PDB file of C-alpha atoms in Angstrom:
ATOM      1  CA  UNK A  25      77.279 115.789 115.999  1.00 39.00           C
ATOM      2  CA  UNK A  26      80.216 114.023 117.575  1.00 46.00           C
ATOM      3  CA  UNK A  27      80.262 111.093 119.082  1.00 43.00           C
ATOM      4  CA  UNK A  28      82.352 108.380 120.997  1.00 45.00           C
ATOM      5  CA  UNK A  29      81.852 105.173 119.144  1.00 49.00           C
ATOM      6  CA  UNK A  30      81.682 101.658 120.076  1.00 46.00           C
ATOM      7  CA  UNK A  31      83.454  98.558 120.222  1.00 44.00           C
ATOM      8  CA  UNK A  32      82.622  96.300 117.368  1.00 50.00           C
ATOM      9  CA  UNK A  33      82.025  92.827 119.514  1.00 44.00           C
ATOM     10  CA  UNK A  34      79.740  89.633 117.826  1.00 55.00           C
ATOM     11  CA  UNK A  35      76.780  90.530 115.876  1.00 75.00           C
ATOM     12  CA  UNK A  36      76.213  94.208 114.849  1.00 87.00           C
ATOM     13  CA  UNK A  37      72.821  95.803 115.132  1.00 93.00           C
ATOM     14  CA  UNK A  38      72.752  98.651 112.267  1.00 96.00           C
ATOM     15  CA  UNK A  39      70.376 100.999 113.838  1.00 96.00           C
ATOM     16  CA  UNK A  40      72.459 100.380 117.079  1.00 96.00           C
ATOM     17  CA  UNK A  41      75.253 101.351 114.572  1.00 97.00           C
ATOM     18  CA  UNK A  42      74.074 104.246 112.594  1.00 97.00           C
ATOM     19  CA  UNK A  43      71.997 105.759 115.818  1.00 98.00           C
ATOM     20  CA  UNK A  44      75.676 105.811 118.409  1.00 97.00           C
ATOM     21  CA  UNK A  45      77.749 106.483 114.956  1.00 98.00           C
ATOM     22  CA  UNK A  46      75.765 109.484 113.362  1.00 98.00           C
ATOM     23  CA  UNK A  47      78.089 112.251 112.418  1.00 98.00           C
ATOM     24  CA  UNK A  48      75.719 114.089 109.615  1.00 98.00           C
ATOM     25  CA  UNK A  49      72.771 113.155 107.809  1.00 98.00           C
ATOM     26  CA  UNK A  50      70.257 114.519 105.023  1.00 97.00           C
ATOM     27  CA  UNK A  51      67.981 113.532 102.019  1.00 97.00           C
ATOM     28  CA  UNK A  52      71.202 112.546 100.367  1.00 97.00           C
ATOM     29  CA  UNK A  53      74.287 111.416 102.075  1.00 98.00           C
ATOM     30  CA  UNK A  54      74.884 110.239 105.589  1.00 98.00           C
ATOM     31  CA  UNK A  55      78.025 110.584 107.104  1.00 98.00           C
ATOM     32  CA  UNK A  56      79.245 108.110 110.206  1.00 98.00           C
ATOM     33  CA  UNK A  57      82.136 107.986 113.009  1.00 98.00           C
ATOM     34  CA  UNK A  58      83.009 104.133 112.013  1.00 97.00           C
ATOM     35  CA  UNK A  59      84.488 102.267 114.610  1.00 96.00           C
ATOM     36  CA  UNK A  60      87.868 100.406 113.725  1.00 95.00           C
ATOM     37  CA  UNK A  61      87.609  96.875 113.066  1.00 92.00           C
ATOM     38  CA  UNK A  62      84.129  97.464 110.727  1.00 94.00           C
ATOM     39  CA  UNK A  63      84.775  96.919 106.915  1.00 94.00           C
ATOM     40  CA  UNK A  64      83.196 100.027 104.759  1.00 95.00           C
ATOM     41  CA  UNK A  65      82.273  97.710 101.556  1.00 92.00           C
ATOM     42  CA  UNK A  66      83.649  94.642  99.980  1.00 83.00           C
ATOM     43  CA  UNK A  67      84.432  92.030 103.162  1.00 72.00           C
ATOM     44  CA  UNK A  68      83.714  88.909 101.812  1.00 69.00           C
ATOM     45  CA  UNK A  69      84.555  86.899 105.897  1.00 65.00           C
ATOM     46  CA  UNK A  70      82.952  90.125 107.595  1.00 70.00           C
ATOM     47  CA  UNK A  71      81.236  92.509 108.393  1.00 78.00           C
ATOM     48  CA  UNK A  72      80.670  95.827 106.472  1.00 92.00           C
ATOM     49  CA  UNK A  73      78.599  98.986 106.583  1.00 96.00           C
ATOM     50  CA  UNK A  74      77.132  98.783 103.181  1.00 96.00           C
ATOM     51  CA  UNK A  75      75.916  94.866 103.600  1.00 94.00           C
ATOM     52  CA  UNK A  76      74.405  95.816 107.573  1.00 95.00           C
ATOM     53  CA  UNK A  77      72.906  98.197 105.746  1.00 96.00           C
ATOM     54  CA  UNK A  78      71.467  96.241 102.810  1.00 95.00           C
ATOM     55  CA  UNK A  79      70.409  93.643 105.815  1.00 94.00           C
ATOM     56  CA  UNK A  80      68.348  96.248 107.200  1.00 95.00           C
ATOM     57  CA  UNK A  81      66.691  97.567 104.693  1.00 97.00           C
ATOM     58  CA  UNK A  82      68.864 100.418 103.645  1.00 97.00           C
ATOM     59  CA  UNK A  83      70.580 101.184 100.190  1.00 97.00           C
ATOM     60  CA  UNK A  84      74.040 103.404 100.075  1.00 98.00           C
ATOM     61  CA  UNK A  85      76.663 103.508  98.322  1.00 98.00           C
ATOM     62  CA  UNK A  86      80.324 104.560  99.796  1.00 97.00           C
ATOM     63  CA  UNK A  87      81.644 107.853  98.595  1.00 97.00           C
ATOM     64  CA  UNK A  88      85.448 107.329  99.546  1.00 95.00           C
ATOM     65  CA  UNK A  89      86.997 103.900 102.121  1.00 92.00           C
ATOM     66  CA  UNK A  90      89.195 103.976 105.012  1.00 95.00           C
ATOM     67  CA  UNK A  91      90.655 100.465 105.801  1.00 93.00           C
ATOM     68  CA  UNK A  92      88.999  98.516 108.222  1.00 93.00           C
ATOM     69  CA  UNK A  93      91.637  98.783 110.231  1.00 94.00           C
ATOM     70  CA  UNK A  94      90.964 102.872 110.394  1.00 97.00           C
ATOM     71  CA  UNK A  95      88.135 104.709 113.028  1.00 98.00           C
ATOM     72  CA  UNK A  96      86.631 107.628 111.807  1.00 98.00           C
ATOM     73  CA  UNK A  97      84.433 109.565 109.195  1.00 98.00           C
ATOM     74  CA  UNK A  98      83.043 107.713 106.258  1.00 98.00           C
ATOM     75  CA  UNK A  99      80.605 109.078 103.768  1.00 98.00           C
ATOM     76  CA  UNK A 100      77.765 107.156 102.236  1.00 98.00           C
ATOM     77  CA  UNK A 101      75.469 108.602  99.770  1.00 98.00           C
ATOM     78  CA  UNK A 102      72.069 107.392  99.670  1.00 98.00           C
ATOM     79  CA  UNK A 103      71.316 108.120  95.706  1.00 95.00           C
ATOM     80  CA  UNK A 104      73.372 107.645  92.725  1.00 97.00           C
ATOM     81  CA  UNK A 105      73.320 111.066  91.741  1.00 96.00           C
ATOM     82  CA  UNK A 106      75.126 112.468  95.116  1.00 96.00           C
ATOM     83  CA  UNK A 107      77.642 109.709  94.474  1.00 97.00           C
ATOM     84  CA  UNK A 108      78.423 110.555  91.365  1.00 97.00           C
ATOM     85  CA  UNK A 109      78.748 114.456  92.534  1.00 97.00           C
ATOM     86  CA  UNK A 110      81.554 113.435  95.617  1.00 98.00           C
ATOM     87  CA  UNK A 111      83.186 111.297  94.113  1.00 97.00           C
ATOM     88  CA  UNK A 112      84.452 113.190  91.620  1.00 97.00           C
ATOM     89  CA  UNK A 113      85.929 115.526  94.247  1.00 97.00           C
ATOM     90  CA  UNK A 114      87.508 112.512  95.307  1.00 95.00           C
ATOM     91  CA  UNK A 115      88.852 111.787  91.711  1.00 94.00           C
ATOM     92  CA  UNK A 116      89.497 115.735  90.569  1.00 95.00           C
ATOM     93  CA  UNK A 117      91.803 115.923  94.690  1.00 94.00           C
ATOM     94  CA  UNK A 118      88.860 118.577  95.197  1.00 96.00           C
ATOM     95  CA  UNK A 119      88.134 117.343  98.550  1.00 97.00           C
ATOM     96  CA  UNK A 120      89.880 118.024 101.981  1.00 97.00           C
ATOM     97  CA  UNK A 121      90.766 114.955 104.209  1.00 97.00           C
ATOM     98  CA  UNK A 122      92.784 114.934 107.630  1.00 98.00           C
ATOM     99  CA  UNK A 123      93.157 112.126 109.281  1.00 98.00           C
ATOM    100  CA  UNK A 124      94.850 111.703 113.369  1.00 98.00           C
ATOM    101  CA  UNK A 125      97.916 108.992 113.685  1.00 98.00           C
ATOM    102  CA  UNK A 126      99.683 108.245 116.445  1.00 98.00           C
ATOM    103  CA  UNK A 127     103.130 106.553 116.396  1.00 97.00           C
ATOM    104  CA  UNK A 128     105.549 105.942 119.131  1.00 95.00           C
ATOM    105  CA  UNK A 129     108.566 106.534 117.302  1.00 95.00           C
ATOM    106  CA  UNK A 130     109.981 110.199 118.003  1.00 94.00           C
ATOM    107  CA  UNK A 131     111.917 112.894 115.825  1.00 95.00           C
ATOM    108  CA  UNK A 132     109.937 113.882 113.204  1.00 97.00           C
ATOM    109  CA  UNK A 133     109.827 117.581 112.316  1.00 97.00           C
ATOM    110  CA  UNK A 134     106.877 119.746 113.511  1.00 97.00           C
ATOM    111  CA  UNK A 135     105.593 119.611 109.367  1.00 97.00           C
ATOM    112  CA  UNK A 136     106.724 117.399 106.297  1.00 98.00           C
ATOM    113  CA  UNK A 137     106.032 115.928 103.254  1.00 98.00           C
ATOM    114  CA  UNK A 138     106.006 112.294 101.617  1.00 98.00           C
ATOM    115  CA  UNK A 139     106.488 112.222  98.048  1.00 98.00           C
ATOM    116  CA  UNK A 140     107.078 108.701  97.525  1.00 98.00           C
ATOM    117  CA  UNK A 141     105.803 106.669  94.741  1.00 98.00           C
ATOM    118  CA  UNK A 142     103.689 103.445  95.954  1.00 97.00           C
ATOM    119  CA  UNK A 143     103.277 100.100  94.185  1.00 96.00           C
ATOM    120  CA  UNK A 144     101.425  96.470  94.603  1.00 92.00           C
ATOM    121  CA  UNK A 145     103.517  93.802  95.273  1.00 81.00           C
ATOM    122  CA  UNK A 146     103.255  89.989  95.807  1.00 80.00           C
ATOM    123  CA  UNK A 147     100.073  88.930  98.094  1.00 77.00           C
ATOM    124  CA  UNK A 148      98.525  92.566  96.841  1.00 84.00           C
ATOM    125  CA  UNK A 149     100.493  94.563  99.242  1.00 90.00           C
ATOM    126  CA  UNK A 150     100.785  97.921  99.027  1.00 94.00           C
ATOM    127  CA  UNK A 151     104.788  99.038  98.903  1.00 95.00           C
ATOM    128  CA  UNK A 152     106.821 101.772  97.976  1.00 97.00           C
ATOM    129  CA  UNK A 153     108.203 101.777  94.397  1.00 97.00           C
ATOM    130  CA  UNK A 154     111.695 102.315  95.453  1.00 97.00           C
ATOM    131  CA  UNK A 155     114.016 100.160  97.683  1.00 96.00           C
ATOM    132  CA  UNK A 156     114.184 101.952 101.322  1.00 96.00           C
ATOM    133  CA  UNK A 157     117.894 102.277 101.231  1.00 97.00           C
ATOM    134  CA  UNK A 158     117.362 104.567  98.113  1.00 97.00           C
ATOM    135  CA  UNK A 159     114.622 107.038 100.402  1.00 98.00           C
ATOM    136  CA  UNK A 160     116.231 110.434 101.402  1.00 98.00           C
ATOM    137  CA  UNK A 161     115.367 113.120 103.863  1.00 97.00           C
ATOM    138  CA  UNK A 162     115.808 116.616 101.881  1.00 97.00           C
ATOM    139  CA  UNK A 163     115.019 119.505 104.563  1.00 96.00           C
ATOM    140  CA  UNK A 164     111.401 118.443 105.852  1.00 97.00           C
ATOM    141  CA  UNK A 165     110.664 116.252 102.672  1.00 98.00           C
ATOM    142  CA  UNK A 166     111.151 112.220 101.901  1.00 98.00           C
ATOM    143  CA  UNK A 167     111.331 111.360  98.630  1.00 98.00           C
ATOM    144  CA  UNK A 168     113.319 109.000  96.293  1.00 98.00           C
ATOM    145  CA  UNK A 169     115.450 109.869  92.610  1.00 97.00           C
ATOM    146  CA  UNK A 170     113.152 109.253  89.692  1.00 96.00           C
ATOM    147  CA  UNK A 171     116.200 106.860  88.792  1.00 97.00           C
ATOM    148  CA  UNK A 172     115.809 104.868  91.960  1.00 97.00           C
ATOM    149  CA  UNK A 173     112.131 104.106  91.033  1.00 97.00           C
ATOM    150  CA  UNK A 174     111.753 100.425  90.104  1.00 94.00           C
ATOM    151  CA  UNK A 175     110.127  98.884  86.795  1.00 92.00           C
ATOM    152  CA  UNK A 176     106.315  98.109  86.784  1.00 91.00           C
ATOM    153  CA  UNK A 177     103.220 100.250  87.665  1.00 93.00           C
ATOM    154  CA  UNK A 178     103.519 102.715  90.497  1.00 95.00           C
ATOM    155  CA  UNK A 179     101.465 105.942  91.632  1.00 96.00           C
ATOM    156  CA  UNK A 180     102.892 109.033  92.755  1.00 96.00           C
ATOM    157  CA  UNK A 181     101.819 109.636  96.047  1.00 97.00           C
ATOM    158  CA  UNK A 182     101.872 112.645  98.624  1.00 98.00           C
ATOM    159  CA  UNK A 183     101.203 113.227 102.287  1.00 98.00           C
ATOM    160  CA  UNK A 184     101.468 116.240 104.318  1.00 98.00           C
ATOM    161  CA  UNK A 185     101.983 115.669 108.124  1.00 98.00           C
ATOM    162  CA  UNK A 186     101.567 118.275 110.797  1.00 98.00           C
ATOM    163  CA  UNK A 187     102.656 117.134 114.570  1.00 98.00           C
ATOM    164  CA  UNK A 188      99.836 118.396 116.996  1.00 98.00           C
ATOM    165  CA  UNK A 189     101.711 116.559 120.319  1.00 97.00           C
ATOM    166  CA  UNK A 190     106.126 115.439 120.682  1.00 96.00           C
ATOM    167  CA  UNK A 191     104.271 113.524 123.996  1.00 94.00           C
ATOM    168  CA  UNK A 192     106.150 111.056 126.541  1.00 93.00           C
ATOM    169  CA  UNK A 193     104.269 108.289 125.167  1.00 93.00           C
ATOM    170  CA  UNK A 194     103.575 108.834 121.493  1.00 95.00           C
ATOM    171  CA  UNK A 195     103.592 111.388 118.843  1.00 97.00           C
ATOM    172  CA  UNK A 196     100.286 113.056 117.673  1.00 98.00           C
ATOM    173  CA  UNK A 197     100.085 113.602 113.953  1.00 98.00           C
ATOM    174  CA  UNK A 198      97.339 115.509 111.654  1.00 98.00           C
ATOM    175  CA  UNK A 199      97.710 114.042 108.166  1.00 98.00           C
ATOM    176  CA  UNK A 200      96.665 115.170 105.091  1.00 98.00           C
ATOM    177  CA  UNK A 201      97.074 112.534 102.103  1.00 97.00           C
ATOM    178  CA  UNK A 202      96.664 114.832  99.325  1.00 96.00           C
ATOM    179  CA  UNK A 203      96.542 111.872  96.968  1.00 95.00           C
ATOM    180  CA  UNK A 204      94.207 108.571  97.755  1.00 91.00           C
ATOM    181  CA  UNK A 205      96.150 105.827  97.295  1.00 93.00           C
ATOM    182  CA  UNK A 206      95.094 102.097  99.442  1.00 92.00           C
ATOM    183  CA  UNK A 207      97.249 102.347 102.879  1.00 95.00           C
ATOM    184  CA  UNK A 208      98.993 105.560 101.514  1.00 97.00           C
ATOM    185  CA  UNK A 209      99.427 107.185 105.129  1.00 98.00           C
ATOM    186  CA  UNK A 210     100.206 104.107 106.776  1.00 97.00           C
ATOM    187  CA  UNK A 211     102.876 102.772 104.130  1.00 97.00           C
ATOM    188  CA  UNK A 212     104.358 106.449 103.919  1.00 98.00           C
ATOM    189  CA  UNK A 213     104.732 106.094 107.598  1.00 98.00           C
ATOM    190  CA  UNK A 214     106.303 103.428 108.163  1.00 97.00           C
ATOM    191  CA  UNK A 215     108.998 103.073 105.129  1.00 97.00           C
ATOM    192  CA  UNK A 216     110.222 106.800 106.396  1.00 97.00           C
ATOM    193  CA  UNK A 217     110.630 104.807 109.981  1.00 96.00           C
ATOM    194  CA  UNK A 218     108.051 106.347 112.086  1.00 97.00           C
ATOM    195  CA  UNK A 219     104.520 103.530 111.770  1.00 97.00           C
ATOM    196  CA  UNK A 220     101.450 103.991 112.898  1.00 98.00           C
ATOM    197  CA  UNK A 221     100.997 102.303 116.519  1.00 97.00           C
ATOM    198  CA  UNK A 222      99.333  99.620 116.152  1.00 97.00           C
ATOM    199  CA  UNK A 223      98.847  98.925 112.653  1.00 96.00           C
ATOM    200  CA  UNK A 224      98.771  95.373 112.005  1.00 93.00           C
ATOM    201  CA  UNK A 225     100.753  95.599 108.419  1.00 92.00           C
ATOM    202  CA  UNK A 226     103.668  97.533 110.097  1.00 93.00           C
ATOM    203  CA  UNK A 227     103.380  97.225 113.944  1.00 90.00           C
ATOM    204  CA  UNK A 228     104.717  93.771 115.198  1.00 84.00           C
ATOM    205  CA  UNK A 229     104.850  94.550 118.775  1.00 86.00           C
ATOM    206  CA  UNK A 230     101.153  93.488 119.724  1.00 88.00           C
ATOM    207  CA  UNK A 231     101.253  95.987 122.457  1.00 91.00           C
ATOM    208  CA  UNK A 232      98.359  98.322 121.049  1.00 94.00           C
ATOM    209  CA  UNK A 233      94.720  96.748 120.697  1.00 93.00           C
ATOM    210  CA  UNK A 234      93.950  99.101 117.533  1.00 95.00           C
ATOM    211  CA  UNK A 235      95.505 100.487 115.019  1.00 97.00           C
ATOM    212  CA  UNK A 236      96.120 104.553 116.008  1.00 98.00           C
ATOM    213  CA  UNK A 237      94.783 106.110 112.723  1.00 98.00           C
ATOM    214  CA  UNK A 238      91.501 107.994 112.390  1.00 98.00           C
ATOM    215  CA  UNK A 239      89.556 109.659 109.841  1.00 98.00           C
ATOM    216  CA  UNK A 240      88.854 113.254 111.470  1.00 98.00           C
ATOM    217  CA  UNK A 241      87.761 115.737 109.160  1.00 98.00           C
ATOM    218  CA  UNK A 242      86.150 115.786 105.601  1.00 98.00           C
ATOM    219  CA  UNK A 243      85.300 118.592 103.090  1.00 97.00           C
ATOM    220  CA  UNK A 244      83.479 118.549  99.562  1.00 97.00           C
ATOM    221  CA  UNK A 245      80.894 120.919  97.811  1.00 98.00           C
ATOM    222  CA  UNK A 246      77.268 119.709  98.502  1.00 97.00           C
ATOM    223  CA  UNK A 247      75.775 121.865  95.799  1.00 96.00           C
ATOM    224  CA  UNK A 248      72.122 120.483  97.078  1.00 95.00           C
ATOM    225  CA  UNK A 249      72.886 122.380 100.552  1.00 95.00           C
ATOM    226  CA  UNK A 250      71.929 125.824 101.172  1.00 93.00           C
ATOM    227  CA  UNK A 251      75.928 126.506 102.485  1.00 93.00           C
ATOM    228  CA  UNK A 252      76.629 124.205  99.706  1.00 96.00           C
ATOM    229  CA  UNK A 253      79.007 122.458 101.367  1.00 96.00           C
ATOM    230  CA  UNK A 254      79.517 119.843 103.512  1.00 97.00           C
ATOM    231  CA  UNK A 255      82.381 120.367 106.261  1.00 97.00           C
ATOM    232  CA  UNK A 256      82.498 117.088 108.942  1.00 98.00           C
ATOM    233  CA  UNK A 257      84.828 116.100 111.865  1.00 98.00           C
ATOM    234  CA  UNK A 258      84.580 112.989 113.683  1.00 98.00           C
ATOM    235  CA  UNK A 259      85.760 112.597 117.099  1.00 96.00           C
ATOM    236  CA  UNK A 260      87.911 110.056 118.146  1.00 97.00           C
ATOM    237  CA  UNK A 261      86.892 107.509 120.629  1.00 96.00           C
ATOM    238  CA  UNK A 262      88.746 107.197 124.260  1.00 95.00           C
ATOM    239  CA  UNK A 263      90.334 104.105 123.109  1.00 96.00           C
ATOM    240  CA  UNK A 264      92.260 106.389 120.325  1.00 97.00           C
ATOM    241  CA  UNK A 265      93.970 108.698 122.311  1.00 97.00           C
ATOM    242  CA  UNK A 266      95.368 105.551 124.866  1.00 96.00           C
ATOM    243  CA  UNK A 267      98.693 103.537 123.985  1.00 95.00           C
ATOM    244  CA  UNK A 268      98.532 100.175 126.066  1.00 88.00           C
ATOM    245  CA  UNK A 269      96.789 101.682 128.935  1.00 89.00           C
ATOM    246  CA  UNK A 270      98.583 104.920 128.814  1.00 93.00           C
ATOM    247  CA  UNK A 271      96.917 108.560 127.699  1.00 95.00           C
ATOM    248  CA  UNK A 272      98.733 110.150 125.063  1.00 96.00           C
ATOM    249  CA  UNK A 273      97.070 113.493 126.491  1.00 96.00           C
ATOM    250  CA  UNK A 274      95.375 114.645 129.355  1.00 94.00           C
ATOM    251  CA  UNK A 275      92.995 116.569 127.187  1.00 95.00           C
ATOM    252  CA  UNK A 276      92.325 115.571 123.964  1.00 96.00           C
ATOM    253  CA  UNK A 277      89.946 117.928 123.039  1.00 95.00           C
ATOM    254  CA  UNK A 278      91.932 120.706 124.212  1.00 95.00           C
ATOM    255  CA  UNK A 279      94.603 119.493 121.761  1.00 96.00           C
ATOM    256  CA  UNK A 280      92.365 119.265 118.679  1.00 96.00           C
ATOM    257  CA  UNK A 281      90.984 122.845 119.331  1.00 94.00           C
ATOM    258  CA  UNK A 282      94.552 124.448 118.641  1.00 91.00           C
ATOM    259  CA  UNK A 283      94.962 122.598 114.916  1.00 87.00           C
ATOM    260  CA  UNK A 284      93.002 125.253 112.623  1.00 70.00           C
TER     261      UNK A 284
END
């Protein structure tokens, strides 16, 4: 099931919530097209979907996070043992994830790859390990010398991009980050020039009301299931596919069809 989600505004009703946000559901996980601007877990000034749902009644715990800033598919588990099952896809890079980014800036090949280590800085921001000047384009890959990597901790990262639209108004992206790292696809982004419309870390225009990322489409083994897998896609919202007023495409779901 599919569905165009709301506007967070003022006090969220969960049933409201889970009801207009229901992707997928059954005895053990249940999976939800989250608005953007709706913390999954851990938002100590806000609201999140694990503590609306502990208000009402209802125990889960989050399989995987997308950043509050992010719309899109998030999967909850609703018993300890399912967690512990998809989340070690999640830890073993067993499971599929594409996400949907739109940024305004234009050239990027039709496919590429981000190699690019990432790091936490000062104020626990999330930064490449490398300084930018040292980042270089080889054929449809970014990447930096191992020699150019800086002293401390870092975490080799990866994301695969595939352009779905070169548009008038913004570029259409399909992203796979093939590891999980905290703001991987929006760091990667940006550092190799081309950020995320939007995005409040990167985007300092203030001409976008959201941040253009959105989880689409998730895939694990659900060994309870008679297919024994679980295979979900969340569609994004109206509000996704416009940039300040103006539609990135004329048919949205037309576009989506043609990425297999």
């Amino acid at each position: 099931m599919n569905v165009e989600q709301p506007a967070p505004a003022g006090a969220v009703d969960w049933t409201e919530l889970r009801a207009s946000c229901l992707v997928d559901e059954d005895a053990a996980v249940l999976a939800l097209n989250k608005p953007a601007g709706i913390s999954v877990t851990g938002e100590r000034h806000d609201t999140d979907l694990v503590e609306l749902a502990a208000a009402a009644g209802e125990r889960l715990y989050p399989v995987h996070r997308i950043d509050k800033a992010t719309s899109g598919l998030v999967l909850l588990a609703k018993d300890l043992t399912a967690h512990g099952t998809l989340t070690r896809q999640f830890a073993k890079r067993t499971a599929t994830k594409t996400y949907l980014a739109i940024t305004t800036a234009t050239g990027l090949p039709d496919r590429g790859t981000i190699e690019l280590p990432l790091s936490v800085g000062r104020k626990n921001r999330v930064r490449i390990a490398a300084p930018r000047e040292r980042i270089t384009r080889t054929g449809d890959t970014w990447s930096v010398a191992e020699a150019d990597i800086l002293a401390g901790k870092n975490y080799p990262s990866r994301t695969e991009f595939e352009v779905l639209l070169h548009g008038d108004a913004g570029t259409v992206l399909a992203v796979r980050p093939i590891t999980g790292r905290r703001h991987q696809i929006r760091v990667h982004l940006a550092w190799i020039g081309f950020p995320i419309a939007g995005d409040p870390l990167f985007d300092r225009s203030g001409a976008f009301p959201r941040t253009h990322l959105h989880s689409w489409r998730l895939g694990l083994d659900a060994p309870w299931r008679s297919r024994e897998r679980l295979d979900l896609e969340a569609t994004p919202g109206a509000d996704f596919w416009a940039l300040a007023g103006t539609p990135v495409t004329a048919d949205p779901e037309a576009l989506l069809a043609a990425f297999s």
